[in-house]
Short mmCIF file of C-alpha atoms in Angstrom, two decimals:
data_model
loop_
_atom_site.label_atom_id
_atom_site.label_comp_id
_atom_site.label_asym_id
_atom_site.label_seq_id
_atom_site.Cartn_x
_atom_site.Cartn_y
_atom_site.Cartn_z
CA MET A 1499 5.32 8.45 -24.41
CA ARG A 1500 7.40 11.45 -25.48
CA PRO A 1501 6.57 13.22 -28.76
CA THR A 1502 8.85 12.27 -31.64
CA LYS A 1503 8.32 15.08 -34.15
CA GLY A 1504 9.33 18.08 -32.05
CA SER A 1505 5.81 19.16 -31.10
CA ASP A 1506 4.31 19.16 -27.63
CA VAL A 1507 0.84 18.56 -29.13
CA LEU A 1508 0.03 15.35 -30.98
CA PHE A 1509 -3.19 15.17 -33.04
CA PHE A 1510 -4.60 12.07 -34.68
CA HIS A 1511 -7.91 10.90 -36.10
CA THR A 1512 -9.24 7.33 -35.81
CA PHE A 1513 -12.62 5.93 -36.84
CA GLY A 1514 -14.31 9.31 -36.73
CA THR A 1515 -12.84 10.28 -33.35
CA LYS A 1516 -10.43 13.21 -33.01
CA TRP A 1517 -7.69 12.94 -30.39
CA ILE A 1518 -5.08 15.28 -28.95
CA VAL A 1519 -2.29 14.32 -26.55
CA LEU A 1520 -0.57 17.16 -24.69
CA HIS A 1521 3.07 16.45 -23.82
CA SER A 1522 4.11 19.63 -21.99
CA PHE A 1523 3.10 21.70 -18.99
CA SER A 1524 2.83 24.76 -21.23
CA SER A 1525 0.29 23.24 -23.65
CA ALA A 1526 -1.74 21.64 -20.83
CA THR A 1527 -1.77 24.88 -18.83
CA GLU A 1528 -2.80 26.97 -21.84
CA LEU A 1529 -5.59 24.70 -23.04
CA LEU A 1530 -6.91 23.05 -19.88
CA GLU A 1531 -6.31 25.90 -17.41
CA ARG A 1532 -6.43 29.27 -19.20
CA ARG A 1533 -9.01 28.07 -21.73
CA GLY A 1534 -10.62 25.72 -19.23
CA SER A 1535 -14.18 26.64 -20.18
CA LEU A 1536 -13.59 25.20 -23.68
CA TYR A 1537 -12.18 21.90 -22.39
CA ALA A 1538 -14.33 21.24 -19.32
CA ASP A 1539 -16.32 18.42 -20.90
CA ARG A 1540 -15.63 14.70 -20.72
CA PRO A 1541 -15.92 12.24 -23.60
CA ARG A 1542 -18.60 9.63 -23.24
CA PHE A 1543 -17.27 6.62 -21.29
CA VAL A 1544 -19.50 3.82 -22.58
CA MET A 1545 -17.35 1.16 -20.93
CA PHE A 1546 -17.84 2.81 -17.54
CA GLU A 1547 -21.55 3.22 -18.18
CA GLU A 1548 -21.74 -0.54 -18.69
CA MET A 1549 -19.94 -0.96 -15.36
CA GLY A 1550 -22.47 1.29 -13.64
CA TRP A 1551 -20.24 4.35 -13.13
CA ALA A 1552 -22.36 6.81 -15.11
CA PRO A 1553 -23.74 8.84 -12.16
CA THR A 1554 -20.36 9.56 -10.53
CA LEU A 1555 -18.86 13.02 -10.58
CA THR A 1556 -15.56 12.13 -12.25
CA TRP A 1557 -17.25 10.87 -15.42
CA LEU A 1558 -20.12 13.39 -15.64
CA ARG A 1559 -20.36 15.47 -18.77
CA TRP A 1560 -20.01 19.21 -18.30
CA GLY A 1561 -23.15 21.20 -17.52
CA PRO A 1562 -25.37 22.47 -14.68
CA ARG A 1563 -25.85 19.00 -13.14
CA ARG A 1564 -22.13 18.42 -12.79
CA PHE A 1565 -21.58 21.93 -11.42
CA SER A 1566 -24.29 21.58 -8.76
CA VAL A 1567 -22.90 18.26 -7.54
CA ALA A 1568 -19.34 19.61 -7.46
CA ILE A 1569 -20.31 22.57 -5.26
CA VAL A 1570 -21.87 20.45 -2.55
CA LEU A 1571 -19.35 17.60 -2.54
CA LYS A 1572 -17.65 17.29 0.86
CA ILE A 1573 -18.03 14.32 3.14
CA ALA A 1574 -19.77 11.15 2.08
CA TYR A 1575 -21.94 9.05 4.34
CA GLY A 1576 -21.07 9.49 8.00
CA LEU A 1577 -20.66 5.72 8.40
CA ASP A 1578 -18.13 4.02 10.68
CA VAL A 1579 -15.67 1.26 9.71
CA ASP A 1580 -15.79 -1.32 12.48
CA GLY A 1581 -12.43 -3.00 12.01
CA PRO A 1582 -10.71 -4.63 9.01
CA GLN A 1583 -13.64 -6.99 8.35
CA SER A 1584 -16.09 -4.15 7.79
CA PRO A 1585 -18.30 -4.72 4.72
CA TRP A 1586 -17.54 -1.15 3.61
CA ILE A 1587 -13.87 -2.07 3.21
CA LYS A 1588 -14.79 -5.04 1.01
CA LEU A 1589 -17.08 -2.86 -1.09
CA ALA A 1590 -14.34 -0.28 -1.60
CA GLU A 1591 -11.76 -2.94 -2.46
CA ASP A 1592 -14.06 -4.56 -5.02
CA SER A 1593 -14.81 -1.27 -6.75
CA SER A 1594 -11.13 -0.28 -6.70
CA GLU A 1595 -10.20 -3.58 -8.32
CA ALA A 1596 -12.89 -3.06 -10.95
CA VAL A 1597 -11.54 0.39 -11.81
CA GLY A 1598 -7.91 -0.72 -11.76
CA LYS A 1599 -8.48 -3.51 -14.27
CA SER A 1600 -10.92 -1.72 -16.55
CA GLY A 1601 -8.23 -0.01 -18.63
CA ALA A 1602 -7.69 3.63 -19.51
CA PRO A 1603 -10.82 5.81 -19.82
CA ALA A 1604 -12.28 6.07 -23.33
CA SER A 1605 -10.01 3.29 -24.64
CA SER A 1606 -12.43 0.41 -25.25
CA ILE A 1607 -14.14 -0.54 -28.51
CA MET A 1608 -17.44 0.53 -26.93
CA ASP A 1609 -16.10 4.04 -26.35
CA ARG A 1610 -15.21 4.28 -30.03
CA PHE A 1611 -18.38 2.56 -31.26
CA PRO A 1612 -21.14 2.92 -28.60
CA ALA A 1613 -23.42 0.51 -30.47
CA ALA A 1614 -20.89 -2.26 -29.75
CA ARG A 1615 -22.32 -2.50 -26.23
CA TYR A 1616 -25.28 -4.35 -27.78
CA LEU A 1617 -23.12 -7.05 -29.39
CA PRO A 1618 -23.01 -10.51 -27.77
CA SER A 1619 -20.48 -10.47 -24.96
CA TRP A 1620 -19.15 -13.90 -25.97
CA LEU A 1621 -17.51 -12.49 -29.11
CA PRO A 1622 -13.70 -12.76 -28.77
CA PHE A 1623 -13.11 -9.01 -29.13
CA MET A 1624 -15.72 -8.12 -26.48
CA GLU A 1625 -13.63 -9.05 -23.45
CA ARG A 1626 -14.04 -5.55 -22.00
CA LEU A 1627 -17.83 -5.85 -22.20
CA ARG A 1628 -17.71 -9.19 -20.38
CA TYR A 1629 -15.53 -7.59 -17.74
CA ALA A 1630 -17.88 -4.62 -17.36
CA ARG A 1631 -20.91 -6.84 -16.86
CA THR A 1632 -19.05 -9.07 -14.40
CA TRP A 1633 -18.13 -6.12 -12.19
CA ARG A 1634 -21.32 -4.11 -12.60
CA PRO A 1635 -22.92 -5.53 -9.40
CA ALA A 1636 -19.91 -4.36 -7.35
CA ILE A 1637 -20.08 -0.86 -8.80
CA GLU A 1638 -23.83 -0.66 -8.25
CA ALA A 1639 -23.34 -1.88 -4.66
CA ILE A 1640 -20.80 0.83 -3.79
CA THR A 1641 -23.23 3.43 -5.10
CA ARG A 1642 -26.33 2.00 -3.43
CA LEU A 1643 -25.48 0.23 -0.14
CA PRO A 1644 -23.64 3.00 1.78
CA PHE A 1645 -26.31 5.45 0.62
CA ASP A 1646 -29.08 3.16 1.89
CA ALA A 1647 -27.25 2.76 5.22
CA ALA A 1648 -26.96 6.54 5.60
CA ILE A 1649 -30.68 6.96 4.89
CA LYS A 1650 -31.46 4.25 7.46
CA LEU A 1651 -29.50 6.18 10.10
CA MET A 1652 -31.34 9.35 9.14
CA ASN A 1653 -34.70 7.63 9.56
CA ALA A 1654 -33.59 6.38 12.98
CA GLU A 1655 -32.39 9.91 13.86
CA LYS A 1656 -28.88 8.55 14.47
CA ALA A 1657 -27.12 10.10 11.47
CA GLU A 1658 -24.03 12.23 11.94
CA GLU A 1659 -23.46 15.27 9.76
CA SER A 1660 -22.32 14.14 6.32
CA PHE A 1661 -22.68 14.96 2.66
CA VAL A 1662 -25.56 12.55 2.17
CA GLN A 1663 -27.32 13.66 5.36
CA SER A 1664 -27.12 17.35 4.55
CA ARG A 1665 -28.14 16.91 0.89
CA MET A 1666 -31.00 14.56 1.69
CA LYS A 1667 -32.43 16.93 4.31
CA ILE A 1668 -32.67 19.57 1.60
CA TRP A 1669 -33.98 17.08 -0.94
CA PHE A 1670 -36.74 15.84 1.37
CA GLU A 1671 -37.74 19.37 2.38
CA ASN A 1672 -37.94 20.55 -1.23
CA SER A 1673 -39.97 17.49 -2.17
CA ARG A 1674 -42.34 18.03 0.76
CA GLN A 1675 -42.93 21.65 -0.25
CA GLY A 1676 -43.24 20.83 -3.94
CA CYS A 1677 -40.09 22.81 -4.80
CA PRO A 1678 -37.71 21.66 -7.56
CA ASN A 1679 -34.44 20.02 -6.54
CA ARG A 1680 -31.24 21.17 -8.22
CA PHE A 1681 -29.90 17.63 -8.15
CA SER A 1682 -31.45 14.18 -8.27
CA LEU A 1683 -31.02 11.19 -5.99
CA GLU A 1684 -28.66 9.74 -8.60
CA ASP A 1685 -26.52 12.90 -8.40
CA ILE A 1686 -26.23 12.54 -4.62
CA LYS A 1687 -25.48 8.82 -4.78
CA GLY A 1688 -22.87 9.32 -7.49
CA ALA A 1689 -21.15 12.22 -5.74
CA ALA A 1690 -20.92 10.32 -2.45
CA ALA A 1691 -19.55 7.24 -4.24
CA THR A 1692 -16.91 9.43 -5.89
CA ILE A 1693 -15.65 10.58 -2.49
CA LEU A 1694 -15.37 7.02 -1.22
CA ILE A 1695 -13.75 5.44 -4.27
CA ALA A 1696 -11.40 8.24 -5.33
CA GLY A 1697 -10.16 8.86 -1.80
CA ASN A 1698 -9.67 5.22 -0.90
CA ASP A 1699 -8.02 4.14 -4.14
CA THR A 1700 -5.53 6.95 -4.72
CA THR A 1701 -4.53 7.36 -1.07
CA ALA A 1702 -3.70 3.68 -0.62
CA ALA A 1703 -1.75 3.55 -3.90
CA THR A 1704 0.24 6.68 -3.03
CA VAL A 1705 1.12 5.37 0.45
CA MET A 1706 2.48 2.23 -1.21
CA LEU A 1707 4.66 4.40 -3.44
CA LEU A 1708 5.90 6.46 -0.49
CA VAL A 1709 6.96 3.30 1.33
CA LEU A 1710 8.70 2.01 -1.81
CA TYR A 1711 10.70 5.18 -2.46
CA LEU A 1712 11.66 5.62 1.21
CA MET A 1713 12.90 2.02 1.22
CA GLN A 1714 14.87 2.54 -1.99
CA ASN A 1715 16.32 5.91 -0.95
CA GLN A 1716 17.65 5.64 2.58
CA GLU A 1717 19.39 9.03 2.47
CA VAL A 1718 16.09 10.74 1.64
CA GLN A 1719 14.39 8.88 4.50
CA ARG A 1720 17.08 9.94 6.98
CA LYS A 1721 16.93 13.58 5.88
CA ALA A 1722 13.15 13.70 6.30
CA GLN A 1723 13.42 12.01 9.71
CA GLU A 1724 15.98 14.57 10.84
CA GLU A 1725 13.57 17.36 9.85
CA ILE A 1726 10.77 15.79 11.89
CA GLU A 1727 13.03 15.34 14.94
CA ARG A 1728 14.12 18.97 14.66
CA ILE A 1729 10.58 20.38 14.37
CA VAL A 1730 8.39 17.84 16.19
CA GLY A 1731 10.82 16.14 18.55
CA LYS A 1732 10.73 12.51 19.70
CA HIS A 1733 8.13 12.74 22.45
CA ARG A 1734 4.99 13.01 20.29
CA LEU A 1735 3.56 12.37 16.85
CA PRO A 1736 3.41 15.02 14.11
CA SER A 1737 0.19 17.05 14.21
CA TRP A 1738 -1.72 19.09 11.65
CA ASN A 1739 -0.04 22.21 13.06
CA ASP A 1740 3.37 20.75 12.20
CA ILE A 1741 2.60 19.99 8.55
CA PRO A 1742 3.24 23.50 7.14
CA LYS A 1743 6.69 23.48 8.80
CA LEU A 1744 7.75 20.09 7.40
CA ARG A 1745 9.17 21.45 4.17
CA TYR A 1746 11.35 18.52 3.14
CA THR A 1747 8.66 15.98 4.06
CA ASN A 1748 6.32 17.78 1.68
CA LEU A 1749 8.97 17.64 -1.05
CA VAL A 1750 9.20 13.86 -0.59
CA LEU A 1751 5.47 13.66 -1.36
CA GLN A 1752 5.81 16.02 -4.33
CA GLU A 1753 8.64 13.93 -5.77
CA THR A 1754 6.49 10.81 -5.38
CA TYR A 1755 3.73 12.52 -7.37
CA ARG A 1756 6.24 13.44 -10.07
CA ILE A 1757 8.22 10.26 -10.54
CA ASN A 1758 5.17 8.01 -10.66
CA PRO A 1759 1.89 9.76 -11.47
CA LEU A 1760 -0.90 7.26 -10.77
CA SER A 1761 -2.74 8.22 -13.97
CA PRO A 1762 0.03 8.59 -16.58
CA LEU A 1763 -2.39 9.94 -19.20
CA GLY A 1764 -4.75 11.62 -16.76
CA ILE A 1765 -8.48 11.54 -17.37
CA PRO A 1766 -9.40 12.85 -20.82
CA HIS A 1767 -11.16 16.15 -21.42
CA ALA A 1768 -13.31 16.98 -24.44
CA SER A 1769 -13.57 20.31 -26.25
CA ILE A 1770 -17.03 21.88 -26.32
CA ALA A 1771 -16.22 24.29 -29.18
CA ASP A 1772 -13.73 24.79 -32.02
CA ASP A 1773 -10.41 26.28 -30.95
CA VAL A 1774 -7.02 27.27 -32.36
CA TYR A 1775 -3.73 26.72 -30.52
CA ASN A 1776 -0.37 27.81 -31.97
CA GLY A 1777 -1.90 27.80 -35.45
CA MET A 1778 -3.40 24.33 -34.99
CA PHE A 1779 -7.15 23.93 -35.42
CA ILE A 1780 -8.83 21.86 -32.69
CA PRO A 1781 -12.37 20.81 -33.71
CA LYS A 1782 -15.27 20.67 -31.29
CA GLY A 1783 -15.59 17.26 -29.66
CA THR A 1784 -11.86 16.49 -29.71
CA ILE A 1785 -10.76 14.17 -26.89
CA VAL A 1786 -7.78 15.71 -25.08
CA TYR A 1787 -5.37 13.59 -23.04
CA PRO A 1788 -2.79 15.34 -20.83
CA ASN A 1789 0.32 13.15 -21.00
CA VAL A 1790 1.18 13.65 -17.35
CA TRP A 1791 3.95 11.05 -17.47
CA ALA A 1792 5.80 12.91 -20.23
CA MET A 1793 5.40 16.24 -18.42
CA MET A 1794 6.77 14.82 -15.17
CA HIS A 1795 9.78 13.29 -16.94
CA ASP A 1796 10.62 16.11 -19.32
CA PRO A 1797 14.43 16.52 -19.16
CA LYS A 1798 14.00 20.18 -20.13
CA VAL A 1799 12.15 20.72 -16.85
CA TYR A 1800 13.59 18.06 -14.54
CA SER A 1801 17.25 17.07 -14.55
CA ASP A 1802 17.85 13.32 -14.37
CA PRO A 1803 14.05 12.87 -14.41
CA PHE A 1804 14.02 9.17 -13.47
CA ARG A 1805 15.98 9.78 -10.27
CA PHE A 1806 14.00 10.09 -7.02
CA TRP A 1807 15.47 13.29 -5.63
CA PRO A 1808 13.25 15.61 -3.53
CA ASP A 1809 16.12 18.10 -3.22
CA ARG A 1810 15.59 19.09 -6.87
CA TYR A 1811 12.90 21.56 -5.73
CA LEU A 1812 15.17 23.35 -3.25
CA PRO A 1813 16.85 26.62 -4.32
CA LYS A 1814 20.36 26.27 -5.72
CA GLU A 1815 21.84 28.02 -2.70
CA GLU A 1816 20.45 25.15 -0.58
CA GLY A 1817 21.92 22.42 -2.78
CA GLY A 1818 18.94 21.93 -5.08
CA ASN A 1819 18.14 22.90 -8.67
CA GLY A 1820 15.16 25.19 -8.07
CA GLU A 1821 12.99 22.99 -10.28
CA PRO A 1822 9.21 23.59 -10.31
CA LEU A 1823 6.85 21.51 -8.21
CA PRO A 1824 4.85 19.04 -10.32
CA ILE A 1825 1.34 19.88 -11.50
CA GLY A 1826 -1.28 17.82 -13.26
CA HIS A 1827 -1.33 14.74 -11.02
CA PHE A 1828 -4.69 15.92 -9.65
CA GLY A 1829 -5.93 16.96 -13.08
CA PHE A 1830 -6.20 20.30 -14.83
CA GLY A 1831 -8.57 23.23 -15.07
CA ARG A 1832 -12.22 22.94 -14.20
CA ARG A 1833 -11.99 19.15 -13.92
CA ILE A 1834 -9.22 19.18 -11.30
CA CYS A 1835 -9.82 16.77 -8.42
CA ILE A 1836 -11.90 18.65 -5.86
CA GLY A 1837 -10.55 16.39 -3.12
CA LYS A 1838 -6.98 17.53 -3.82
CA TYR A 1839 -6.38 19.34 -0.55
CA LEU A 1840 -8.01 16.69 1.61
CA ALA A 1841 -5.96 13.97 -0.12
CA GLU A 1842 -2.70 15.89 0.11
CA ASN A 1843 -3.10 16.76 3.80
CA SER A 1844 -4.04 13.16 4.61
CA LEU A 1845 -0.97 11.85 2.79
CA LEU A 1846 1.31 14.36 4.53
CA ILE A 1847 0.15 13.36 8.01
CA ILE A 1848 0.50 9.66 7.11
CA LEU A 1849 4.00 10.22 5.71
CA ALA A 1850 5.11 12.32 8.68
CA THR A 1851 3.79 9.70 11.12
CA MET A 1852 5.62 6.89 9.31
CA LEU A 1853 8.87 8.86 9.32
CA ALA A 1854 8.51 9.74 13.00
CA THR A 1855 7.84 6.22 14.23
CA MET A 1856 9.64 3.72 11.98
CA ASN A 1857 12.62 2.96 9.79
CA ILE A 1858 11.70 1.39 6.46
CA ASP A 1859 14.26 -0.88 4.80
CA TRP A 1860 14.59 -3.71 2.30
CA PRO A 1861 13.30 -7.09 3.52
CA LEU A 1862 15.86 -9.28 5.23
CA GLY A 1863 17.30 -12.26 3.39
CA PRO A 1864 18.31 -15.65 4.86
CA ASP A 1865 21.59 -14.10 6.02
CA GLY A 1866 19.76 -11.39 7.96
CA GLN A 1867 20.89 -8.66 5.57
CA PRO A 1868 18.65 -6.27 3.57
CA THR A 1869 17.88 -7.80 0.17
CA PRO A 1870 17.06 -5.32 -2.65
CA PHE A 1871 14.63 -6.39 -5.37
CA GLU A 1872 12.80 -4.98 -8.39
CA PRO A 1873 9.14 -4.26 -7.58
CA GLU A 1874 6.34 -5.40 -9.89
CA TRP A 1875 3.78 -3.00 -11.34
CA SER A 1876 0.27 -2.92 -12.72
CA PHE A 1877 -0.31 -0.57 -15.67
CA ARG A 1878 -4.00 -1.15 -16.45
CA GLY A 1879 -5.44 2.34 -16.33
CA GLN A 1880 -3.20 3.37 -13.44
CA ALA A 1881 0.50 2.87 -12.67
CA ILE A 1882 0.31 1.04 -9.33
CA VAL A 1883 3.06 -0.87 -7.54
CA LEU A 1884 2.02 -4.38 -6.53
CA PRO A 1885 2.41 -5.55 -2.90
CA PHE A 1886 6.02 -6.06 -1.84
CA GLY A 1887 7.98 -7.07 1.25
CA ILE A 1888 9.69 -4.59 3.58
CA SER A 1889 11.52 -4.53 6.90
CA ILE A 1890 10.22 -2.14 9.57
CA THR A 1891 11.90 -1.27 12.86
CA SER A 1892 10.75 1.12 15.56
CA ARG A 1893 12.61 4.42 15.80
CA SER A 1894 12.08 4.83 19.53
CA GLU A 1895 9.96 3.53 22.39
CA LYS A 1896 8.48 7.00 22.91
CA ALA A 1897 7.39 7.25 19.27
CA MET A 1898 5.75 3.82 19.32
CA ALA A 1899 4.05 4.56 22.63
CA ALA A 1900 2.59 7.75 21.15
CA LEU A 1901 1.44 5.84 18.07
CA ASN A 1902 -0.22 3.12 20.15
CA GLU A 1903 -2.01 5.78 22.20
CA GLU A 1904 -3.41 7.30 19.00
CA ILE A 1905 -4.54 3.89 17.74
CA ASP A 1906 -6.23 3.09 21.06
CA ALA A 1907 -8.00 6.47 21.02
CA LEU A 1908 -9.34 5.82 17.52
CA GLN A 1909 -10.68 2.40 18.51
CA THR A 1910 -12.59 3.65 21.55
#
């Protein structure tokens, strides 16, 4: 995935579609950040339209509708998950599976030739269309059912404050007074579904990666645990107030972002006007992929880039290399993930809690000894590690008691 001709920008033209792949932080920052207004659009994702994803924020084309939805996007539905058998969990899992197996955005024959969506799905080269139509009910359900449940709670005057509740109050009031609404019901449904799917999918996948790299790198795990003991102690769990002080723990998360970005090619942008970069002409409508994987593994930026080493970000006087923190794993420019800070803080508190309460090691073999193995991966659209075995032991009775108290409090 690295460029082979010495350029950090690769341009090619196929079947009437113009493509650019950006291989460096400098080109991605210049085009997608500094010139963000020119590259804020998305290409048309016909495959995802067939799956029923069209209304969601991530895939919306640039314009006033997308901007209005982005401003108001916060919390989704205000619904509770009543245990592991909750229907909301099943809905989220189904939609996550649909996304994970649908392939990279804008990569299907339908994205290249939109009219292909009208071909018979039984044709041998229309496997992606068959897949889209198979999973469409699940995608439509995740957009519709939680929304309907939130409206039902509103009608019963039992709704808690949420994104849907606050937006629908405004929508109903404007409709009652005959005033125009800045966003439609489909905008609200799609924005709420984006919160649910994006948050659930990426958080779970990143936690799996954190567990994997802590298991594989025991010295990193011990160093992070020592930091937590020094700052938090052993008598309680890490709190939100502790997070800014847990410097090395944060670097463990940053290194996880870098070594295995979940979306190796990001989500493509599209140029809304002609542009020129370093003497290269970029026509309007060009699809732009940020090659996040190449950026994160650039040996000019990161020494020994395939080594999991959080210390690389520390200053040289502290034993590190002073290398820059990774960027791009949450997107670039005006299409950056607006849930970035919520996701990052959630992952940090999860990571800190794991480190404070448990030791994570290789699974035990028949002889009772840790048995290393090579994990298996899925690379359809996202780079996700498949489920694997581990060995977990409690770090202390006090830590586990504190954890059990927190769990009991959440369940009451």
